Each structure stands twice: as structure tokens, then as C-alpha cells.
mmCIF file of C-alpha atoms in Angstrom:
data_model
loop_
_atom_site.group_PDB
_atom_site.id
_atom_site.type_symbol
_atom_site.label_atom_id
_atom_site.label_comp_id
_atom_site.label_asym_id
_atom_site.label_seq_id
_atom_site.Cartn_x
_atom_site.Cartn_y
_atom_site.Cartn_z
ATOM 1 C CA UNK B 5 -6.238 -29.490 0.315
ATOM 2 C CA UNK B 6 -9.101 -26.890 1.360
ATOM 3 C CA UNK B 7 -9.017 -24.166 3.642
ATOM 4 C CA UNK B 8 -8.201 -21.320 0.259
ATOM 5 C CA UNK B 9 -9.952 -20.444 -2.539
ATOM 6 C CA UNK B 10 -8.737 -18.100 -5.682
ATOM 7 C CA UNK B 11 -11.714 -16.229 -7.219
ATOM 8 C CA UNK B 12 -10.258 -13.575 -9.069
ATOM 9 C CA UNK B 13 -8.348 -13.668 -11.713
ATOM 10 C CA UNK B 14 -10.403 -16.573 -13.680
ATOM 11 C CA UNK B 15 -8.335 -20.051 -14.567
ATOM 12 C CA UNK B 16 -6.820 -19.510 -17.725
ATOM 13 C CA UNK B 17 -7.008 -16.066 -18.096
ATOM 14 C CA UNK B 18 -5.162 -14.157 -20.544
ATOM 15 C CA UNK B 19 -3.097 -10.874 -19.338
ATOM 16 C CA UNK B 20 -0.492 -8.267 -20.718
ATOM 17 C CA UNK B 21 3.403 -8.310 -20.167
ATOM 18 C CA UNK B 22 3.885 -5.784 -17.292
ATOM 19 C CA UNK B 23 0.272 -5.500 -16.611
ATOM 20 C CA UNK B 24 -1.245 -5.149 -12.905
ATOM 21 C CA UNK B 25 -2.962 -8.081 -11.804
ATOM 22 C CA UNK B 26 -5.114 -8.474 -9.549
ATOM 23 C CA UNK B 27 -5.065 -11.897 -7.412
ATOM 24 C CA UNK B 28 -8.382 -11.815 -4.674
ATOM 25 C CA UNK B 29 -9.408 -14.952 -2.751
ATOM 26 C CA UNK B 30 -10.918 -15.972 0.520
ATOM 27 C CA UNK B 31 -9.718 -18.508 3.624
ATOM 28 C CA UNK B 32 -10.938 -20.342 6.214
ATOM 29 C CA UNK B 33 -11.231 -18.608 9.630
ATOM 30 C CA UNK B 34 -8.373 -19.145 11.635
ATOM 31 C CA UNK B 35 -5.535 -18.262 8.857
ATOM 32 C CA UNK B 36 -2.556 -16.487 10.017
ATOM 33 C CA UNK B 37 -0.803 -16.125 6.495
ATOM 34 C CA UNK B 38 -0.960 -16.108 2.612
ATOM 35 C CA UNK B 39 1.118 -16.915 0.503
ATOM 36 C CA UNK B 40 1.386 -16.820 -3.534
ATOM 37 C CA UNK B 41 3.900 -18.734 -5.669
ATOM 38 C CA UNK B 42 4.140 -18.534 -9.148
ATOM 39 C CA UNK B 43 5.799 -21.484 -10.770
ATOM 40 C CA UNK B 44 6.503 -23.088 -7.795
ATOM 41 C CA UNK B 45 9.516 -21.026 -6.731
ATOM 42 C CA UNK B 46 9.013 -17.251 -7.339
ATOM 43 C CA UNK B 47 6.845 -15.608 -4.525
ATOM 44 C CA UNK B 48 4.791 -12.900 -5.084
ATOM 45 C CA UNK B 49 4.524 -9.810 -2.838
ATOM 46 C CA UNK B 50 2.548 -9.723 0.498
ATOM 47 C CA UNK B 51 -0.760 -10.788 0.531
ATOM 48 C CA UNK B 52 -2.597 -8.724 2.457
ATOM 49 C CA UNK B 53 -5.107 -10.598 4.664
ATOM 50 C CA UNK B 54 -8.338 -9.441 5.984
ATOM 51 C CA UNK B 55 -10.414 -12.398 8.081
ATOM 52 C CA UNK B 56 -11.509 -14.517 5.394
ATOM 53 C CA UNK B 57 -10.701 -12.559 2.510
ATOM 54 C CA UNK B 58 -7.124 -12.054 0.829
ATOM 55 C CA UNK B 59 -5.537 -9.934 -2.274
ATOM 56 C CA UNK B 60 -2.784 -8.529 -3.906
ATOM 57 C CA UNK B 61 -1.256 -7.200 -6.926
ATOM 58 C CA UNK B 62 1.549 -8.233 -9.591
ATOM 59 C CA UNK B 63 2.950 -7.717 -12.466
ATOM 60 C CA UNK B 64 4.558 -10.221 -15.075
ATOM 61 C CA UNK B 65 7.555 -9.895 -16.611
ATOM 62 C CA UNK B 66 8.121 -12.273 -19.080
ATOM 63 C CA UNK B 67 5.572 -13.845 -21.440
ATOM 64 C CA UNK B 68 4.026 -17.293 -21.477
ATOM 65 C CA UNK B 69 1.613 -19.635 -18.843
ATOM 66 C CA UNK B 70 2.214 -18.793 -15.292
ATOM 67 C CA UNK B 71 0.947 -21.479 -12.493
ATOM 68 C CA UNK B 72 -0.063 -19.745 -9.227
ATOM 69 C CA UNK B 73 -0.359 -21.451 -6.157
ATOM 70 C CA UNK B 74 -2.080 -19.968 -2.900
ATOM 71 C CA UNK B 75 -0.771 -21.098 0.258
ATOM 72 C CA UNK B 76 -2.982 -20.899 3.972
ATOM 73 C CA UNK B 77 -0.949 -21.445 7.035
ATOM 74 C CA UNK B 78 -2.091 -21.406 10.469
ATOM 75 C CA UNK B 79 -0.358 -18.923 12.925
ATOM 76 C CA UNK B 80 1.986 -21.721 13.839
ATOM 77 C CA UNK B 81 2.916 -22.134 10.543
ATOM 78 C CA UNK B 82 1.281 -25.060 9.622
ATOM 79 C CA UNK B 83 -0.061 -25.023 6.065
ATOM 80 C CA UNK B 84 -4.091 -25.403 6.040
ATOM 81 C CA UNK B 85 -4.840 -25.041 2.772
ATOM 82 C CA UNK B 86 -4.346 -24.462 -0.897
ATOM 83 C CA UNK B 87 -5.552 -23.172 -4.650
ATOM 84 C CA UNK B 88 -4.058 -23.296 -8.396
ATOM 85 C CA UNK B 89 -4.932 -21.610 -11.389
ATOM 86 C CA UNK B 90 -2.612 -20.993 -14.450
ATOM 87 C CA UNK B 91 -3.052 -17.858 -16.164
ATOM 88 C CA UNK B 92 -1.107 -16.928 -19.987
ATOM 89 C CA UNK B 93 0.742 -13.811 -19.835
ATOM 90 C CA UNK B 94 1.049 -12.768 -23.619
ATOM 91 C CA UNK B 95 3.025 -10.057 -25.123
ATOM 92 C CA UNK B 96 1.234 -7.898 -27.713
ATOM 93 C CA UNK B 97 2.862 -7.604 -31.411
ATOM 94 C CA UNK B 98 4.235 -4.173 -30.385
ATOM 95 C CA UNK B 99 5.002 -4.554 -26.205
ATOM 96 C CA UNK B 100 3.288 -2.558 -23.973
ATOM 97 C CA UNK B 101 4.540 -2.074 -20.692
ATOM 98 C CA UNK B 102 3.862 -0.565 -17.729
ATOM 99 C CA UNK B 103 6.133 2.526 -16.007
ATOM 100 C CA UNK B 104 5.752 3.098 -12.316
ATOM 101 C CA UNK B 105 4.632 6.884 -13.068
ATOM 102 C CA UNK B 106 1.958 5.675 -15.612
ATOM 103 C CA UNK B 107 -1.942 6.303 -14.658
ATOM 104 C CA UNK B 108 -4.196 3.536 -13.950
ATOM 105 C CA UNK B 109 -7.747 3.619 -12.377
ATOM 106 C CA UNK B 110 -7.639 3.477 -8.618
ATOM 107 C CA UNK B 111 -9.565 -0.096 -7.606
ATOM 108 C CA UNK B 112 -12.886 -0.220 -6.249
ATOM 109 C CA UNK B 113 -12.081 -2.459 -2.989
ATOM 110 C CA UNK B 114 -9.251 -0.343 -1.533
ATOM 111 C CA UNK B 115 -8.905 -0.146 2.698
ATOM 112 C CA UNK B 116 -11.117 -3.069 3.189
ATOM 113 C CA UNK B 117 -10.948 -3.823 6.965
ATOM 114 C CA UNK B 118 -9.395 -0.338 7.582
ATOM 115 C CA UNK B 119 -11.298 2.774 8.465
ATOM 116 C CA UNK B 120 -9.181 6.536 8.218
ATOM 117 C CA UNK B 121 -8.215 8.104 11.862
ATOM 118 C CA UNK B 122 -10.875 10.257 12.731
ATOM 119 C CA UNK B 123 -9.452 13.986 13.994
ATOM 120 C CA UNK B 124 -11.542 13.611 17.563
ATOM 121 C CA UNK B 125 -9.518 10.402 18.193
ATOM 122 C CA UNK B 126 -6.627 11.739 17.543
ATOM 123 C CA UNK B 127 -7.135 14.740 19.293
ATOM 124 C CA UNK B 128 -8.137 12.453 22.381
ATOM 125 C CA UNK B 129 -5.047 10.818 22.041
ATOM 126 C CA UNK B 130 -2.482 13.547 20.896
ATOM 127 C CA UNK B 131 -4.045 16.915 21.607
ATOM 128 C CA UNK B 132 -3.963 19.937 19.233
ATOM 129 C CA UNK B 133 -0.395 19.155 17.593
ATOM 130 C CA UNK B 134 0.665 22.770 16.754
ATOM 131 C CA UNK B 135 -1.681 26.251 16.083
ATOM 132 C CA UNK B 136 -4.157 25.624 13.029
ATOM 133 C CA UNK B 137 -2.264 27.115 9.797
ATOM 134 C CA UNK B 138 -2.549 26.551 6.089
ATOM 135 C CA UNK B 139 0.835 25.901 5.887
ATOM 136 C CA UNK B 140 3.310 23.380 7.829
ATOM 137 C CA UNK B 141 4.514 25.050 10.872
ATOM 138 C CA UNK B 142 6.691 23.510 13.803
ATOM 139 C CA UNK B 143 4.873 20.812 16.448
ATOM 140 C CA UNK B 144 4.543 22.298 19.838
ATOM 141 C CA UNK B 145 2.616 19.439 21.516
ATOM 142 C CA UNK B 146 5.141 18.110 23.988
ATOM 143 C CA UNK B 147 3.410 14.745 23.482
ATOM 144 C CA UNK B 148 4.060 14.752 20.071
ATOM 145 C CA UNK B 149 7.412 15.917 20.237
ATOM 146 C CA UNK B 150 8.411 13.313 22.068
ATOM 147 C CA UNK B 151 7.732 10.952 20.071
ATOM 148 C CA UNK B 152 8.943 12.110 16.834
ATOM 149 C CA UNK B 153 11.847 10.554 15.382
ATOM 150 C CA UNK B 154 13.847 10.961 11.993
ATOM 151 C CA UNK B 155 15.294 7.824 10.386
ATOM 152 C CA UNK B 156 16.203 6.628 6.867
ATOM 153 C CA UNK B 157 13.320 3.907 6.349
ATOM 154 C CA UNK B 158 15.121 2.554 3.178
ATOM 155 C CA UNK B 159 14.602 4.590 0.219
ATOM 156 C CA UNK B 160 14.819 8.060 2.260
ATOM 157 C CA UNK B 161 14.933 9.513 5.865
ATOM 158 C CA UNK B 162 11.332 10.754 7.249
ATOM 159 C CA UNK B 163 9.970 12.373 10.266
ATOM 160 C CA UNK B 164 7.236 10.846 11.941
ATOM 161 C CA UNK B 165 6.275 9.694 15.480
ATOM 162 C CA UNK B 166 8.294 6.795 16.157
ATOM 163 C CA UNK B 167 5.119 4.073 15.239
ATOM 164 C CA UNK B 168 4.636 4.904 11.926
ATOM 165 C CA UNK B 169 8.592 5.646 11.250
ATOM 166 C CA UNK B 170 8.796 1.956 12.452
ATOM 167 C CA UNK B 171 6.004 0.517 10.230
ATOM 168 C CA UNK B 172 7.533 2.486 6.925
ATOM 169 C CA UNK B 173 11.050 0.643 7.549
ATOM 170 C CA UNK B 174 9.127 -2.955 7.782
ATOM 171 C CA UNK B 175 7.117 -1.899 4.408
ATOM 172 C CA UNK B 176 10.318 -0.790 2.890
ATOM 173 C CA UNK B 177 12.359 -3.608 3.870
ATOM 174 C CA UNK B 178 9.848 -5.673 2.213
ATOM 175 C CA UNK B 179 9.321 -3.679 -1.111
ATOM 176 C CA UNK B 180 13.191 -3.777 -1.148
ATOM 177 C CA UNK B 181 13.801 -7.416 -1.273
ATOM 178 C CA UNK B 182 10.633 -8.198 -3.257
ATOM 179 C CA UNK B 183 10.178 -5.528 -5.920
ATOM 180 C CA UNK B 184 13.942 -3.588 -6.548
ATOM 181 C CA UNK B 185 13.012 -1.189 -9.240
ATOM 182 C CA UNK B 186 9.823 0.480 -7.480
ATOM 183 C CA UNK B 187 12.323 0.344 -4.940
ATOM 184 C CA UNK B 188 14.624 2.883 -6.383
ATOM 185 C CA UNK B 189 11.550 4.742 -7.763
ATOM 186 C CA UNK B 190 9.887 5.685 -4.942
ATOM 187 C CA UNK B 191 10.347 8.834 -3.196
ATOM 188 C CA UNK B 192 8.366 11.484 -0.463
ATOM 189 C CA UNK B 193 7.389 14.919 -0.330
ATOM 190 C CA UNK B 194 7.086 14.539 3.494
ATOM 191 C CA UNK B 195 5.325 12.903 5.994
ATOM 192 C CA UNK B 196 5.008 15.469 9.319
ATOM 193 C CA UNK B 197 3.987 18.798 8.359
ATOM 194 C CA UNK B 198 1.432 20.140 11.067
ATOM 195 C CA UNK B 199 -1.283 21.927 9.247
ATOM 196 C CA UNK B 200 -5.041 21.809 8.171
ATOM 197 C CA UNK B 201 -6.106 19.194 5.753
ATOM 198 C CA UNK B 202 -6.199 20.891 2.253
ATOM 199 C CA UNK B 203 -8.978 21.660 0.452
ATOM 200 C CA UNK B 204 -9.419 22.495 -3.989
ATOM 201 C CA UNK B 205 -9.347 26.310 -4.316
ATOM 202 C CA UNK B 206 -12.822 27.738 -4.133
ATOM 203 C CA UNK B 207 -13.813 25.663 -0.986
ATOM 204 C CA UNK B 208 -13.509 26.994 2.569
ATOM 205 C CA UNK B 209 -10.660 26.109 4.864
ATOM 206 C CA UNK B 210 -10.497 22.850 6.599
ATOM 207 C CA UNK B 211 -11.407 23.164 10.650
ATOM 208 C CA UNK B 212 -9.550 19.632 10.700
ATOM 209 C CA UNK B 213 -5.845 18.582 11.062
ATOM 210 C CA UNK B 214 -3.903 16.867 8.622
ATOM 211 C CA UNK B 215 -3.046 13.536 10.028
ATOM 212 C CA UNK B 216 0.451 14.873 8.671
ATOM 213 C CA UNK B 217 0.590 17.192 11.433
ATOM 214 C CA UNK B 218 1.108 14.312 14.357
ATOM 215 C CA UNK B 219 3.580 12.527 11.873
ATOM 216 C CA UNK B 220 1.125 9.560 10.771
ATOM 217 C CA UNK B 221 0.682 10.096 7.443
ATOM 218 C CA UNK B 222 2.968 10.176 4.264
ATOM 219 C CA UNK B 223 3.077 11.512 1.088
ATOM 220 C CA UNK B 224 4.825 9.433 -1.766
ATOM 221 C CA UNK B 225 6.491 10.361 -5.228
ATOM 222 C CA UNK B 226 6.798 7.357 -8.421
ATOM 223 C CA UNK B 227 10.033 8.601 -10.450
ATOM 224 C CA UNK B 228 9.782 12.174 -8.425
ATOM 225 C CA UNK B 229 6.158 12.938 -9.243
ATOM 226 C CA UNK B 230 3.589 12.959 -6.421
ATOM 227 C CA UNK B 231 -0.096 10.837 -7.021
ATOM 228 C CA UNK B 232 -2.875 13.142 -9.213
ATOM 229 C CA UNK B 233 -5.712 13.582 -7.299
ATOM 230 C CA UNK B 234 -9.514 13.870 -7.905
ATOM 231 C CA UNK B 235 -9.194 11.773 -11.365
ATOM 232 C CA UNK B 236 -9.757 8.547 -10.359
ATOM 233 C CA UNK B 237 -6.432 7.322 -11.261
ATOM 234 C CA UNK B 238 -3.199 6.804 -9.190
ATOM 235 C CA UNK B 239 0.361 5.513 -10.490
ATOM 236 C CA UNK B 240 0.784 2.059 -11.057
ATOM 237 C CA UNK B 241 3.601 2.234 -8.860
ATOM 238 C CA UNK B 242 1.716 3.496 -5.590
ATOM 239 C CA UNK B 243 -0.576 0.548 -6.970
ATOM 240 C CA UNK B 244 1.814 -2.119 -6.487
ATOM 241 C CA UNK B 245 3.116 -0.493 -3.149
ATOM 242 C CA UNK B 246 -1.133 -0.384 -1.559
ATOM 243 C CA UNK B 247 -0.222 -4.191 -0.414
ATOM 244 C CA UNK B 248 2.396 -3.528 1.660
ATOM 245 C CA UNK B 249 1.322 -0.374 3.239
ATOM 246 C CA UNK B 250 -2.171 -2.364 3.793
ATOM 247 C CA UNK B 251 -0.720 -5.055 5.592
ATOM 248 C CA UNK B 252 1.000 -2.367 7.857
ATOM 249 C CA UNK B 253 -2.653 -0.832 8.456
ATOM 250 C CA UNK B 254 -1.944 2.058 6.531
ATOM 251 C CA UNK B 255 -5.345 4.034 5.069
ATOM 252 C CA UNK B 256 -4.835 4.981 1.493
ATOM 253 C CA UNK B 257 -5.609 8.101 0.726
ATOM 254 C CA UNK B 258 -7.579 7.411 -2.293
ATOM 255 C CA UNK B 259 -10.071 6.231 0.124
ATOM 256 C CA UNK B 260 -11.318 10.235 0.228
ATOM 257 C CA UNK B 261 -13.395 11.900 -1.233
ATOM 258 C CA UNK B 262 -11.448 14.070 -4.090
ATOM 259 C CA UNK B 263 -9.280 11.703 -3.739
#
């Protein structure tokens, strides 16, 4: 059956126990939904879906050949299409694995579809959320106070406007039920802190906002350690977690510059 296509990773490839892989393929126009299975009964976390294009990421577990189907459905749930490859997960002589906290190069096709808020929409939308400071002080934008909520999204309580507090309990709920351990591994240092957007020491202060400071952004921890930044590399759990937060039209950071 047509209608999907799997171009990346190549048939037969050969990858390392606990390993990120990369799955990237494209659909017909028209697809509502992705869906991987490996082996014909284990499904792999969301596929995020943008037009004709689709990806995710995975890890493997246990060694040996994996079969992975791709699944298109229409938005009525019909399925339109589908693609097979196997791939051999192999575990070295001396196993390798990879920890949520450990560093791995930040992918070159990150946000596709998405562009970051820009501060004059926001400001169009919002207003000035609180006096410019270096440092988080308290909202005083009626607007935004209104709409901030605090509410235990899963794996801690945050404080956001109510849209994205919504969003992080749907990504959450999904990480939860598909991927327990990065579950219990992820953590925040915060996501509304109304400030300017930081800047490495030497540079001169920001004029901008932090998208922080209207409660729309968040900042996440792997095993209690926050991302590096300006190295190229992120954890490989905030890896695995870039589909879900993706499919919830969430900008990664990474996206920029000294990033």
C-alpha cells in the first residue's frame, strides 16, 4: 500500500543498543496521522508530522533485527498507506548505553514547520508583561495574570498561562505512558519568570523579553541537570522528549543562536 515512504534510517541498517535513532519519512498530502510499530506490536513514540514530511526518535533496548512498520491514516482514521524496513540492533562486546544526562549533538532539522514567537507579536497580543529586569520579577500585566495558572503537568507543578500549562500535561501524559524512565528523569527549573532574554557575559543586555516572562516557555532538567548551551550538544534525554513537545508546537530552544 502507498501513500508513506521511510527514507531514513537505510533497510538493514546496523545500530547500537540504547542508541538514538533517527526514523524520517514523507506522506501523501492529506495524512492526518503516523504511526510506527516495531515488530508488529510495540509502538514507538509520536511521530511528529509536518505536511508531507514525518520523524521521530527511538531508542532500542534489546539486541537483534527489529521490523518497523510506518502507518498513514487519514483524519478519519482510515489507514492510507504504509512502509517496512528491518534494521539489526547489535550490542557491542563491552555494552554501551545511553543515560538520559549524556551529550549528543543537537540534529540539524530541528523546528521544521515551526518558527520562534517573535517579541512584537507577543507584545501585540500580551503587552509589556512586567518592568524590564535582569532578573525574574512578579507579572503585573492584568492580561497575563489572568491567565496564569499553576498545575502539576505530570512529572511536576508549573506556572504558565493556562495554554501552554495545558499543552505540557498532553506532552507529559504521553511521555508517561510511552517512555517511563525519562519520565521519572525529567525535571524544570521554571517556566514563568518575567525578565529579559539572557545574554553570555561580555554582551550587552537584551532590549527583548524572555518568552518566560508571559509563561510560554519552559526550562527542563535530565536527572536534575539543565541542557549545556552554546556546544552544539543537548542531552539525549531532551532528545527523545523534542517529538513530543514538537507535535505540541513547541520551538526548541536549540533553534537559537548560542544555543
Amino acid at each position: 500500500m502507498g501513500g508513506v515512504t521511510i527514507s531514513q534510517p537505510a533497510a538493514k541498517r546496523k545500530v547500537l543498543l540504547g542508541e538514538a535513532v533517527q526514523f524520517v519519512g514523507s506522506v501523501a498530502l492529506g495524512t492526518h496521522r503516523v504511526e510506527l510499530v516495531a515488530d508488529g506490536q510495540f509502538e514507538l513514540p509520536t511521530v511528529t508530522l509536518n505536511r508531507t514530511k514525518w520523524f521521530v526518535a527511538n531508542r532500542f533496548n534489546t539486541p537483534g533485527p527489529r521490523r518497523i512498520t510506518a502507518r498513514a491514516f487519514d483524519a478519519g482514521g482510515v489507514q492510507i498507506g504504509d512502509a517496512e524496513i528491518e534494521i539489526l540492533v547489535e550490542a557491542p562486546p563491552a555494552v554501551v548505553t545511553r543515560r538520559f544526562g549524556d551529550l549528543v549533538p543537537i540534529p540539524a532539522d530541528i523546528n521544521q514547520g515551526l518558527s520562534a514567537a517573535r517579541q512584537k507579536t507577543m507584545l501585540d497580543i500580551f503587552g509589556a508583561p512586567c518592568p524590564l529586569n535582569a532578573d525574574c520579577t512578579a507579572v503585573t500585566n492584568q492580561k497575563v495574570k489572568r491567565l496564569l495558572v499553576t498545575q502539576n503537568v505530570g512529572p511536576f507543578a508549573v506556572t504558565g498561562i493556562r495554554p501552554t500549562v495545558e499543552a505540557l500535561s498532553r506532552i507529559f501524559t504521553r511521555v508517561r505512558q510511552e517512555q517511563p524512565d525519562l519520565f521519572r528523569a525529567v525535571g524544570t527549573a521554571g517556566v514563568l519568570c518575567c525578565r529579559r532574554v539572557r545574554r553570555p557575559p561580555g554582551q550587552p543586555p537584551s532590549p527583548n523579553y524572555s518568552n518566560h516572562s508571559w509563561g510560554t516557555a519552559i526550562d527542563l532538567t535530565v536527572q536534575g541537570r539543565l541542557d549545556p548551551r552554546g556546544n552544539g550538544t543537548t542531552q539525549f534525554g531532551i532528545l527523545l522528549l523534542a517529538p513530543y513537545f514538537h507535535a505540541q508546537r513547541f520551538f526548541w530552544g536549540a533553534g537559537f543562536s548560542g544555543a
